[in-house]
Amino acid sequence: MTQPTQPTPQDSDLPLDMIIFGGVGDLAMRKLLPALYMAYLHGNLPSATRILSTGRQDYDRQAYLDHVETNSRGFIAEANFNAKTWDGFLQLLEYVKLDVQAAPAFDALAQASRDGAQRVFYLSTAPSLFTTICEKLAAAGLVDARARVVLEKPLGQDLASAVEINEAVGAHFAESQIYRIDHYLGKETVQNLMVLRFGNSILEPLWRAPNISSVQITVAEEVGVGSRAGFYDGTGAMRDMVQNHLLQLLCIVAMEPPTSLAPDAVRDEKLKVLHSLRRMGLADIARDTVRGQYKHGASGNQEVPGYLEEKNVPAGSKTETFVALRAYVDTWRWSKVPFYLRTGKRMTRQSSKIVIEFANPPFPLFPGSQEGVANRLVIELQPEEAIKLQIMAKQPGSGMEMQQVALNLDLQSAFQQRRAEAYERLLIDVVRGRLTHFMRRDELEAAWAWADPIIEGWKTLDEKPHGYAAGSWGPAESFALLARDGFSWVE
Ligand code: NAP
């Protein structure tokens, strides 16, 4: 059993009021409360912290704590669970019943929140509620200069709606108070990619065309749409995954070295990447993008329905559950280097990875079994985090045959420290006022400005998504997309 760490004073040890809208919801139960528990366990919350969860349901405090016990505790790994610390953590929790639409004012919340506390508002609700929440928070006098607001994705359905949300939130919070969360940016390996690139001198000279021949970014989910069809069918994989997670990963791979780790220094460089993404016209969309939708198949050993057979999916829906595309970053560094992005539901297994493929040697000196296998840097993000460099080595024996072997950057053994989950790390960043790993408004809008024409183009082309069997790696067209350039997906 993990022993509790005594909370230690933080950089800023103001009392913290963490106010969660959607505090009964799935995200709060599965991610936010377990992450806050872990932060508490390791002494990373200010000593006078309170967590005020809001929701419409008629809980008294004990009923809410029971709900947390039943629905959240199971998401804390057994090795991290400490009964005494858990009880201490539950003491931090309050429940405030609040229907943000119906309530004329947030009086109950204003009464519950302490004067002088550092307030963090975590908006873990549908974004359609963000405007009302921010307006009523401000009207209740809860938004002071110290307050911070965390916005969950999806931030809009397109550029226009993202601008609308940003305007509404920006009317009450300065940009420096707004934390747009993309939990991929909280992953240790993604942050490590920046260290790998900019903390070492050996990679940087190679990190460009023509030394790099292609980049692949895959975020594959094994799960289907589950109970989220109501939300998902109006969204699809492009809006749900590509516009945010995959583009953020692309930015970290493609950005120029920032002048410092200051939030705006890093975000300025990411923004330049987003502005350099080549806009796609109809012909590019038809040639360089693949939409897919899963059909009946198998997940593990279980038979699973196709997307159209899932509960609450409208008959004949053309929503994509899979996207693969070829993108270009039009800069000197990345001239003519294809960036292949791929994401899908009901794929063979959960797997998120970035693969940097280096050019082949200019002359094939070692004919043999593995000729032409490129060096690759593989950054695995999920389910396990790992960094491997695949290089060629001589097969033992009398000949000069080559074989690919992996140089494994074994971070687990190199560092004995615990590796915090992305949400925990990002929540601590919010509490400490560190904005570097959060999206700035212009980044979000630039990402939509690139994605919107593709989504519009699909509407104009009006093609049905390609079917793929649940449990596969996606439609055949996705393999063809790379094969015609002489590449293949690295599974
Ligand atoms: P959810 O389970 O449906 O929870 C939504 C919460 O919003 C519920 O707790 C609900 O409270 C609250 N709510 C709805 N209308 C309200 C109102 N008028 N007044 C006050 N509260 C209201 O959704 P979720 O899965 O937690 O997702 C929350 C947000 O995070 C969404 O924007 C989602 O897209 C995003 N997100 C979720 C995940 C995830 O894994 N779940 C991952 C990434 C992003 P009641 O208890 O009153 O119903």
PDB file of C-alpha atoms in Angstrom, residues 225-480:
ATOM      1  CA  VAL A 225     -18.564   4.432 -29.995  1.00  0.00           C
ATOM      2  CA  GLY A 226     -20.147   2.812 -26.920  1.00  0.00           C
ATOM      3  CA  SER A 227     -22.819   4.942 -25.305  1.00  0.00           C
ATOM      4  CA  ARG A 228     -21.533   8.181 -26.858  1.00  0.00           C
ATOM      5  CA  ALA A 229     -23.279   7.886 -30.237  1.00  0.00           C
ATOM      6  CA  GLY A 230     -25.494  10.881 -29.480  1.00  0.00           C
ATOM      7  CA  PHE A 231     -22.426  13.077 -29.250  1.00  0.00           C
ATOM      8  CA  TYR A 232     -20.203  11.221 -31.682  1.00  0.00           C
ATOM      9  CA  ASP A 233     -22.493  10.969 -34.669  1.00  0.00           C
ATOM     10  CA  GLY A 234     -22.585  14.741 -35.053  1.00  0.00           C
ATOM     11  CA  THR A 235     -18.834  14.947 -34.587  1.00  0.00           C
ATOM     12  CA  GLY A 236     -16.855  12.151 -36.256  1.00  0.00           C
ATOM     13  CA  ALA A 237     -13.188  11.271 -36.040  1.00  0.00           C
ATOM     14  CA  MET A 238     -11.897  14.381 -37.790  1.00  0.00           C
ATOM     15  CA  ARG A 239     -13.360  16.761 -35.221  1.00  0.00           C
ATOM     16  CA  ASP A 240     -13.005  14.409 -32.268  1.00  0.00           C
ATOM     17  CA  MET A 241      -9.381  13.395 -32.773  1.00  0.00           C
ATOM     18  CA  VAL A 242      -7.545  14.867 -35.767  1.00  0.00           C
ATOM     19  CA  GLN A 243      -8.314  18.552 -35.260  1.00  0.00           C
ATOM     20  CA  ASN A 244      -6.983  18.424 -31.705  1.00  0.00           C
ATOM     21  CA  HIS A 245      -4.859  15.471 -30.558  1.00  0.00           C
ATOM     22  CA  LEU A 246      -3.223  14.530 -33.853  1.00  0.00           C
ATOM     23  CA  LEU A 247      -2.508  18.107 -34.892  1.00  0.00           C
ATOM     24  CA  GLN A 248      -1.016  18.872 -31.486  1.00  0.00           C
ATOM     25  CA  LEU A 249       1.313  15.887 -31.829  1.00  0.00           C
ATOM     26  CA  LEU A 250       2.202  17.002 -35.345  1.00  0.00           C
ATOM     27  CA  CYS A 251       3.072  20.439 -33.955  1.00  0.00           C
ATOM     28  CA  ILE A 252       5.488  18.996 -31.392  1.00  0.00           C
ATOM     29  CA  VAL A 253       7.210  16.938 -34.097  1.00  0.00           C
ATOM     30  CA  ALA A 254       7.392  19.754 -36.639  1.00  0.00           C
ATOM     31  CA  MET A 255       7.927  22.923 -34.583  1.00  0.00           C
ATOM     32  CA  GLU A 256      11.129  24.950 -34.695  1.00  0.00           C
ATOM     33  CA  PRO A 257      13.119  25.218 -31.454  1.00  0.00           C
ATOM     34  CA  PRO A 258      11.385  27.769 -29.228  1.00  0.00           C
ATOM     35  CA  THR A 259      13.525  30.492 -27.686  1.00  0.00           C
ATOM     36  CA  SER A 260      12.487  29.390 -24.188  1.00  0.00           C
ATOM     37  CA  LEU A 261       9.942  27.209 -22.469  1.00  0.00           C
ATOM     38  CA  ALA A 262       7.755  30.227 -21.731  1.00  0.00           C
ATOM     39  CA  PRO A 263       4.191  29.427 -22.771  1.00  0.00           C
ATOM     40  CA  ASP A 264       4.068  31.898 -25.627  1.00  0.00           C
ATOM     41  CA  ALA A 265       7.508  30.965 -26.935  1.00  0.00           C
ATOM     42  CA  VAL A 266       6.390  27.347 -27.338  1.00  0.00           C
ATOM     43  CA  ARG A 267       2.907  28.194 -28.541  1.00  0.00           C
ATOM     44  CA  ASP A 268       4.200  30.692 -31.106  1.00  0.00           C
ATOM     45  CA  GLU A 269       6.228  27.888 -32.700  1.00  0.00           C
ATOM     46  CA  LYS A 270       3.286  25.492 -32.705  1.00  0.00           C
ATOM     47  CA  LEU A 271       1.125  28.172 -34.269  1.00  0.00           C
ATOM     48  CA  LYS A 272       3.637  28.611 -37.096  1.00  0.00           C
ATOM     49  CA  VAL A 273       3.347  24.901 -37.852  1.00  0.00           C
ATOM     50  CA  LEU A 274      -0.440  25.121 -37.982  1.00  0.00           C
ATOM     51  CA  HIS A 275      -0.200  28.110 -40.309  1.00  0.00           C
ATOM     52  CA  SER A 276       2.227  26.170 -42.515  1.00  0.00           C
ATOM     53  CA  LEU A 277      -0.051  23.175 -42.934  1.00  0.00           C
ATOM     54  CA  ARG A 278      -0.957  23.018 -46.596  1.00  0.00           C
ATOM     55  CA  ARG A 279      -4.642  23.764 -47.129  1.00  0.00           C
ATOM     56  CA  MET A 280      -6.430  21.048 -49.083  1.00  0.00           C
ATOM     57  CA  GLY A 281      -8.661  21.675 -52.081  1.00  0.00           C
ATOM     58  CA  LEU A 282     -11.246  19.198 -53.331  1.00  0.00           C
ATOM     59  CA  ALA A 283      -8.774  17.283 -55.492  1.00  0.00           C
ATOM     60  CA  ASP A 284      -6.341  16.965 -52.548  1.00  0.00           C
ATOM     61  CA  ILE A 285      -9.150  15.821 -50.269  1.00  0.00           C
ATOM     62  CA  ALA A 286     -10.250  13.161 -52.751  1.00  0.00           C
ATOM     63  CA  ARG A 287      -6.666  11.953 -53.207  1.00  0.00           C
ATOM     64  CA  ASP A 288      -5.083  12.427 -49.787  1.00  0.00           C
ATOM     65  CA  THR A 289      -7.794  11.634 -47.255  1.00  0.00           C
ATOM     66  CA  VAL A 290      -9.594   8.422 -46.379  1.00  0.00           C
ATOM     67  CA  ARG A 291     -12.754   8.256 -44.305  1.00  0.00           C
ATOM     68  CA  GLY A 292     -13.841   4.964 -42.827  1.00  0.00           C
ATOM     69  CA  GLN A 293     -16.646   3.527 -40.745  1.00  0.00           C
ATOM     70  CA  TYR A 294     -16.365   0.284 -38.832  1.00  0.00           C
ATOM     71  CA  LYS A 295     -18.488  -2.690 -39.733  1.00  0.00           C
ATOM     72  CA  HIS A 296     -19.387  -5.739 -37.739  1.00  0.00           C
ATOM     73  CA  GLY A 297     -16.280  -7.643 -36.645  1.00  0.00           C
ATOM     74  CA  ALA A 298     -14.356  -8.799 -33.605  1.00  0.00           C
ATOM     75  CA  SER A 299     -12.667  -7.004 -30.768  1.00  0.00           C
ATOM     76  CA  GLY A 300     -10.368  -9.403 -28.970  1.00  0.00           C
ATOM     77  CA  ASN A 301     -12.378 -12.596 -28.893  1.00  0.00           C
ATOM     78  CA  GLN A 302     -15.716 -10.831 -28.852  1.00  0.00           C
ATOM     79  CA  GLU A 303     -18.032 -10.285 -31.755  1.00  0.00           C
ATOM     80  CA  VAL A 304     -18.956  -6.591 -31.964  1.00  0.00           C
ATOM     81  CA  PRO A 305     -21.542  -4.695 -34.010  1.00  0.00           C
ATOM     82  CA  GLY A 306     -20.777  -2.278 -36.798  1.00  0.00           C
ATOM     83  CA  TYR A 307     -21.176   1.468 -36.242  1.00  0.00           C
ATOM     84  CA  LEU A 308     -24.585   1.536 -37.923  1.00  0.00           C
ATOM     85  CA  GLU A 309     -25.853  -1.173 -35.564  1.00  0.00           C
ATOM     86  CA  GLU A 310     -24.731   0.723 -32.439  1.00  0.00           C
ATOM     87  CA  LYS A 311     -27.382   2.204 -30.135  1.00  0.00           C
ATOM     88  CA  ASN A 312     -28.524   5.729 -31.079  1.00  0.00           C
ATOM     89  CA  VAL A 313     -26.669   5.842 -34.409  1.00  0.00           C
ATOM     90  CA  PRO A 314     -29.090   7.216 -37.034  1.00  0.00           C
ATOM     91  CA  ALA A 315     -29.869   4.835 -39.900  1.00  0.00           C
ATOM     92  CA  GLY A 316     -27.551   5.333 -42.844  1.00  0.00           C
ATOM     93  CA  SER A 317     -25.201   7.657 -40.920  1.00  0.00           C
ATOM     94  CA  LYS A 318     -22.143   8.659 -42.949  1.00  0.00           C
ATOM     95  CA  THR A 319     -20.144   9.769 -39.899  1.00  0.00           C
ATOM     96  CA  GLU A 320     -16.531   8.667 -40.087  1.00  0.00           C
ATOM     97  CA  THR A 321     -15.095   6.569 -37.269  1.00  0.00           C
ATOM     98  CA  PHE A 322     -11.722   6.471 -39.034  1.00  0.00           C
ATOM     99  CA  VAL A 323      -9.583   9.029 -40.831  1.00  0.00           C
ATOM    100  CA  ALA A 324      -6.249   8.649 -42.557  1.00  0.00           C
ATOM    101  CA  LEU A 325      -4.699  11.519 -44.440  1.00  0.00           C
ATOM    102  CA  ARG A 326      -1.516  12.847 -45.929  1.00  0.00           C
ATOM    103  CA  ALA A 327      -0.593  16.361 -44.860  1.00  0.00           C
ATOM    104  CA  TYR A 328       2.312  18.645 -45.687  1.00  0.00           C
ATOM    105  CA  VAL A 329       3.996  21.300 -43.592  1.00  0.00           C
ATOM    106  CA  ASP A 330       5.169  23.842 -46.137  1.00  0.00           C
ATOM    107  CA  THR A 331       8.431  25.039 -44.608  1.00  0.00           C
ATOM    108  CA  TRP A 332      12.086  24.614 -45.564  1.00  0.00           C
ATOM    109  CA  ARG A 333      12.536  22.020 -42.855  1.00  0.00           C
ATOM    110  CA  TRP A 334       9.649  19.841 -43.987  1.00  0.00           C
ATOM    111  CA  SER A 335       9.594  20.435 -47.707  1.00  0.00           C
ATOM    112  CA  LYS A 336       8.055  17.403 -49.468  1.00  0.00           C
ATOM    113  CA  VAL A 337       7.952  15.293 -46.280  1.00  0.00           C
ATOM    114  CA  PRO A 338       4.538  13.622 -45.992  1.00  0.00           C
ATOM    115  CA  PHE A 339       2.907  13.557 -42.568  1.00  0.00           C
ATOM    116  CA  TYR A 340       0.509  10.635 -42.438  1.00  0.00           C
ATOM    117  CA  LEU A 341      -2.145  10.935 -39.761  1.00  0.00           C
ATOM    118  CA  ARG A 342      -4.445   8.087 -38.802  1.00  0.00           C
ATOM    119  CA  THR A 343      -7.060   7.598 -36.138  1.00  0.00           C
ATOM    120  CA  GLY A 344      -9.955   5.234 -35.730  1.00  0.00           C
ATOM    121  CA  LYS A 345     -12.303   3.421 -33.441  1.00  0.00           C
ATOM    122  CA  ARG A 346     -12.602  -0.364 -33.256  1.00  0.00           C
ATOM    123  CA  MET A 347      -9.124  -0.894 -34.551  1.00  0.00           C
ATOM    124  CA  THR A 348      -7.012  -3.980 -33.838  1.00  0.00           C
ATOM    125  CA  ARG A 349      -5.784  -2.640 -30.532  1.00  0.00           C
ATOM    126  CA  GLN A 350      -5.306   0.587 -28.674  1.00  0.00           C
ATOM    127  CA  SER A 351      -2.107   2.111 -29.968  1.00  0.00           C
ATOM    128  CA  SER A 352      -0.902   5.694 -30.195  1.00  0.00           C
ATOM    129  CA  LYS A 353       2.472   6.302 -31.697  1.00  0.00           C
ATOM    130  CA  ILE A 354       4.601   8.674 -33.696  1.00  0.00           C
ATOM    131  CA  VAL A 355       6.981   7.167 -36.218  1.00  0.00           C
ATOM    132  CA  ILE A 356       9.758   9.266 -37.695  1.00  0.00           C
ATOM    133  CA  GLU A 357      11.103   7.453 -40.729  1.00  0.00           C
ATOM    134  CA  PHE A 358      14.575   8.397 -41.894  1.00  0.00           C
ATOM    135  CA  ALA A 359      15.806   8.235 -45.457  1.00  0.00           C
ATOM    136  CA  ASN A 360      17.455   5.070 -46.666  1.00  0.00           C
ATOM    137  CA  PRO A 361      21.232   5.109 -47.135  1.00  0.00           C
ATOM    138  CA  PRO A 362      21.972   6.462 -50.619  1.00  0.00           C
ATOM    139  CA  PHE A 363      23.777   3.301 -51.683  1.00  0.00           C
ATOM    140  CA  PRO A 364      22.785  -0.287 -50.831  1.00  0.00           C
ATOM    141  CA  LEU A 365      26.077  -1.694 -49.606  1.00  0.00           C
ATOM    142  CA  PHE A 366      24.640  -4.654 -47.768  1.00  0.00           C
ATOM    143  CA  PRO A 367      22.351  -6.641 -50.008  1.00  0.00           C
ATOM    144  CA  GLY A 368      20.318  -9.114 -48.069  1.00  0.00           C
ATOM    145  CA  SER A 369      17.215  -9.874 -46.179  1.00  0.00           C
ATOM    146  CA  GLN A 370      16.478  -6.462 -44.671  1.00  0.00           C
ATOM    147  CA  GLU A 371      17.762  -4.171 -47.368  1.00  0.00           C
ATOM    148  CA  GLY A 372      15.794  -0.993 -47.623  1.00  0.00           C
ATOM    149  CA  VAL A 373      14.377  -1.061 -44.106  1.00  0.00           C
ATOM    150  CA  ALA A 374      14.640   2.497 -42.939  1.00  0.00           C
ATOM    151  CA  ASN A 375      15.829   3.725 -39.574  1.00  0.00           C
ATOM    152  CA  ARG A 376      12.877   4.753 -37.528  1.00  0.00           C
ATOM    153  CA  LEU A 377      12.362   6.620 -34.319  1.00  0.00           C
ATOM    154  CA  VAL A 378       9.218   5.214 -32.751  1.00  0.00           C
ATOM    155  CA  ILE A 379       7.590   7.145 -29.943  1.00  0.00           C
ATOM    156  CA  GLU A 380       4.879   5.055 -28.322  1.00  0.00           C
ATOM    157  CA  LEU A 381       2.310   6.960 -26.321  1.00  0.00           C
ATOM    158  CA  GLN A 382      -0.338   4.338 -25.580  1.00  0.00           C
ATOM    159  CA  PRO A 383      -0.968   1.876 -24.063  1.00  0.00           C
ATOM    160  CA  GLU A 384       2.656   1.982 -22.849  1.00  0.00           C
ATOM    161  CA  GLU A 385       5.006   4.935 -23.237  1.00  0.00           C
ATOM    162  CA  ALA A 386       8.330   4.107 -24.884  1.00  0.00           C
ATOM    163  CA  ILE A 387      10.915   5.561 -27.240  1.00  0.00           C
ATOM    164  CA  LYS A 388      12.788   3.238 -29.602  1.00  0.00           C
ATOM    165  CA  LEU A 389      15.274   3.865 -32.360  1.00  0.00           C
ATOM    166  CA  GLN A 390      15.134   1.133 -34.962  1.00  0.00           C
ATOM    167  CA  ILE A 391      18.505   0.768 -36.629  1.00  0.00           C
ATOM    168  CA  MET A 392      20.219  -1.847 -38.738  1.00  0.00           C
ATOM    169  CA  ALA A 393      22.745  -4.227 -37.232  1.00  0.00           C
ATOM    170  CA  LYS A 394      24.791  -7.067 -38.611  1.00  0.00           C
ATOM    171  CA  GLN A 395      23.294 -10.478 -38.141  1.00  0.00           C
ATOM    172  CA  PRO A 396      25.843 -12.627 -36.326  1.00  0.00           C
ATOM    173  CA  GLY A 397      27.479 -15.112 -38.679  1.00  0.00           C
ATOM    174  CA  SER A 398      29.872 -15.292 -41.548  1.00  0.00           C
ATOM    175  CA  GLY A 399      27.932 -13.103 -43.978  1.00  0.00           C
ATOM    176  CA  MET A 400      27.132  -9.398 -43.897  1.00  0.00           C
ATOM    177  CA  GLU A 401      23.383  -9.707 -43.574  1.00  0.00           C
ATOM    178  CA  MET A 402      21.530  -6.921 -41.804  1.00  0.00           C
ATOM    179  CA  GLN A 403      18.662  -7.003 -39.413  1.00  0.00           C
ATOM    180  CA  GLN A 404      16.646  -4.292 -37.761  1.00  0.00           C
ATOM    181  CA  VAL A 405      17.162  -3.970 -34.010  1.00  0.00           C
ATOM    182  CA  ALA A 406      15.736  -1.478 -31.556  1.00  0.00           C
ATOM    183  CA  LEU A 407      17.770   0.820 -29.359  1.00  0.00           C
ATOM    184  CA  ASN A 408      15.378   1.152 -26.500  1.00  0.00           C
ATOM    185  CA  LEU A 409      15.379   4.289 -24.409  1.00  0.00           C
ATOM    186  CA  ASP A 410      14.333   2.523 -21.258  1.00  0.00           C
ATOM    187  CA  LEU A 411      12.837   5.411 -19.339  1.00  0.00           C
ATOM    188  CA  GLN A 412      11.246   3.140 -16.748  1.00  0.00           C
ATOM    189  CA  SER A 413      14.587   1.796 -15.564  1.00  0.00           C
ATOM    190  CA  ALA A 414      16.477   5.057 -16.094  1.00  0.00           C
ATOM    191  CA  PHE A 415      14.114   6.946 -13.840  1.00  0.00           C
ATOM    192  CA  GLN A 416      12.839   5.327 -10.713  1.00  0.00           C
ATOM    193  CA  GLN A 417      10.305   8.110 -10.180  1.00  0.00           C
ATOM    194  CA  ARG A 418       6.655   7.554 -10.650  1.00  0.00           C
ATOM    195  CA  ARG A 419       5.266   8.724 -13.994  1.00  0.00           C
ATOM    196  CA  ALA A 420       2.129  10.723 -13.397  1.00  0.00           C
ATOM    197  CA  GLU A 421      -0.903  10.361 -15.659  1.00  0.00           C
ATOM    198  CA  ALA A 422      -1.521  13.161 -18.152  1.00  0.00           C
ATOM    199  CA  TYR A 423      -4.533  14.600 -16.325  1.00  0.00           C
ATOM    200  CA  GLU A 424      -2.680  14.688 -13.020  1.00  0.00           C
ATOM    201  CA  ARG A 425       0.284  16.475 -14.557  1.00  0.00           C
ATOM    202  CA  LEU A 426      -1.898  18.986 -16.373  1.00  0.00           C
ATOM    203  CA  LEU A 427      -4.061  19.673 -13.321  1.00  0.00           C
ATOM    204  CA  ILE A 428      -0.927  20.419 -11.310  1.00  0.00           C
ATOM    205  CA  ASP A 429       0.170  22.758 -14.119  1.00  0.00           C
ATOM    206  CA  VAL A 430      -3.147  24.589 -13.835  1.00  0.00           C
ATOM    207  CA  VAL A 431      -2.820  24.909 -10.061  1.00  0.00           C
ATOM    208  CA  ARG A 432       0.713  26.272 -10.478  1.00  0.00           C
ATOM    209  CA  GLY A 433      -0.205  28.567 -13.358  1.00  0.00           C
ATOM    210  CA  ARG A 434       1.932  26.851 -16.012  1.00  0.00           C
ATOM    211  CA  LEU A 435       0.388  27.373 -19.431  1.00  0.00           C
ATOM    212  CA  THR A 436       3.031  25.854 -21.706  1.00  0.00           C
ATOM    213  CA  HIS A 437       1.215  22.575 -22.288  1.00  0.00           C
ATOM    214  CA  PHE A 438      -2.166  24.118 -23.015  1.00  0.00           C
ATOM    215  CA  MET A 439      -3.507  25.445 -26.310  1.00  0.00           C
ATOM    216  CA  ARG A 440      -3.709  29.132 -26.969  1.00  0.00           C
ATOM    217  CA  ARG A 441      -6.761  30.570 -28.694  1.00  0.00           C
ATOM    218  CA  ASP A 442      -5.013  31.225 -31.997  1.00  0.00           C
ATOM    219  CA  GLU A 443      -3.676  27.655 -32.094  1.00  0.00           C
ATOM    220  CA  LEU A 444      -7.130  26.220 -31.663  1.00  0.00           C
ATOM    221  CA  GLU A 445      -8.565  28.469 -34.331  1.00  0.00           C
ATOM    222  CA  ALA A 446      -5.709  27.756 -36.762  1.00  0.00           C
ATOM    223  CA  ALA A 447      -6.326  24.021 -36.317  1.00  0.00           C
ATOM    224  CA  TRP A 448     -10.001  24.501 -37.165  1.00  0.00           C
ATOM    225  CA  ALA A 449      -9.123  26.712 -40.133  1.00  0.00           C
ATOM    226  CA  TRP A 450      -7.149  23.772 -41.575  1.00  0.00           C
ATOM    227  CA  ALA A 451      -9.698  21.075 -40.691  1.00  0.00           C
ATOM    228  CA  ASP A 452     -12.876  22.903 -41.760  1.00  0.00           C
ATOM    229  CA  PRO A 453     -12.291  22.815 -45.543  1.00  0.00           C
ATOM    230  CA  ILE A 454     -11.598  19.076 -45.350  1.00  0.00           C
ATOM    231  CA  ILE A 455     -14.877  18.437 -43.541  1.00  0.00           C
ATOM    232  CA  GLU A 456     -16.671  20.731 -45.999  1.00  0.00           C
ATOM    233  CA  GLY A 457     -14.946  18.982 -48.915  1.00  0.00           C
ATOM    234  CA  TRP A 458     -16.204  15.612 -47.701  1.00  0.00           C
ATOM    235  CA  LYS A 459     -19.727  17.032 -47.660  1.00  0.00           C
ATOM    236  CA  THR A 460     -19.334  18.283 -51.226  1.00  0.00           C
ATOM    237  CA  LEU A 461     -17.898  14.974 -52.416  1.00  0.00           C
ATOM    238  CA  ASP A 462     -20.753  13.250 -50.579  1.00  0.00           C
ATOM    239  CA  GLU A 463     -19.065   9.858 -50.532  1.00  0.00           C
ATOM    240  CA  LYS A 464     -19.909   7.132 -48.086  1.00  0.00           C
ATOM    241  CA  PRO A 465     -17.066   6.293 -45.716  1.00  0.00           C
ATOM    242  CA  HIS A 466     -15.131   3.141 -46.617  1.00  0.00           C
ATOM    243  CA  GLY A 467     -16.123   0.166 -44.518  1.00  0.00           C
ATOM    244  CA  TYR A 468     -13.582  -1.671 -42.394  1.00  0.00           C
ATOM    245  CA  ALA A 469     -14.051  -4.671 -40.185  1.00  0.00           C
ATOM    246  CA  ALA A 470     -14.072  -3.949 -36.466  1.00  0.00           C
ATOM    247  CA  GLY A 471     -10.779  -5.247 -35.117  1.00  0.00           C
ATOM    248  CA  SER A 472      -8.791  -4.373 -38.241  1.00  0.00           C
ATOM    249  CA  TRP A 473      -6.351  -1.511 -38.898  1.00  0.00           C
ATOM    250  CA  GLY A 474      -8.859   0.345 -41.058  1.00  0.00           C
ATOM    251  CA  PRO A 475      -9.942   0.348 -44.693  1.00  0.00           C
ATOM    252  CA  ALA A 476      -7.717  -0.874 -47.515  1.00  0.00           C
ATOM    253  CA  GLU A 477      -7.629   2.669 -48.930  1.00  0.00           C
ATOM    254  CA  SER A 478      -5.624   3.775 -45.889  1.00  0.00           C
ATOM    255  CA  PHE A 479      -2.861   1.300 -46.767  1.00  0.00           C
ATOM    256  CA  ALA A 480      -2.983   2.398 -50.397  1.00  0.00           C
TER     257      ALA A 480
END
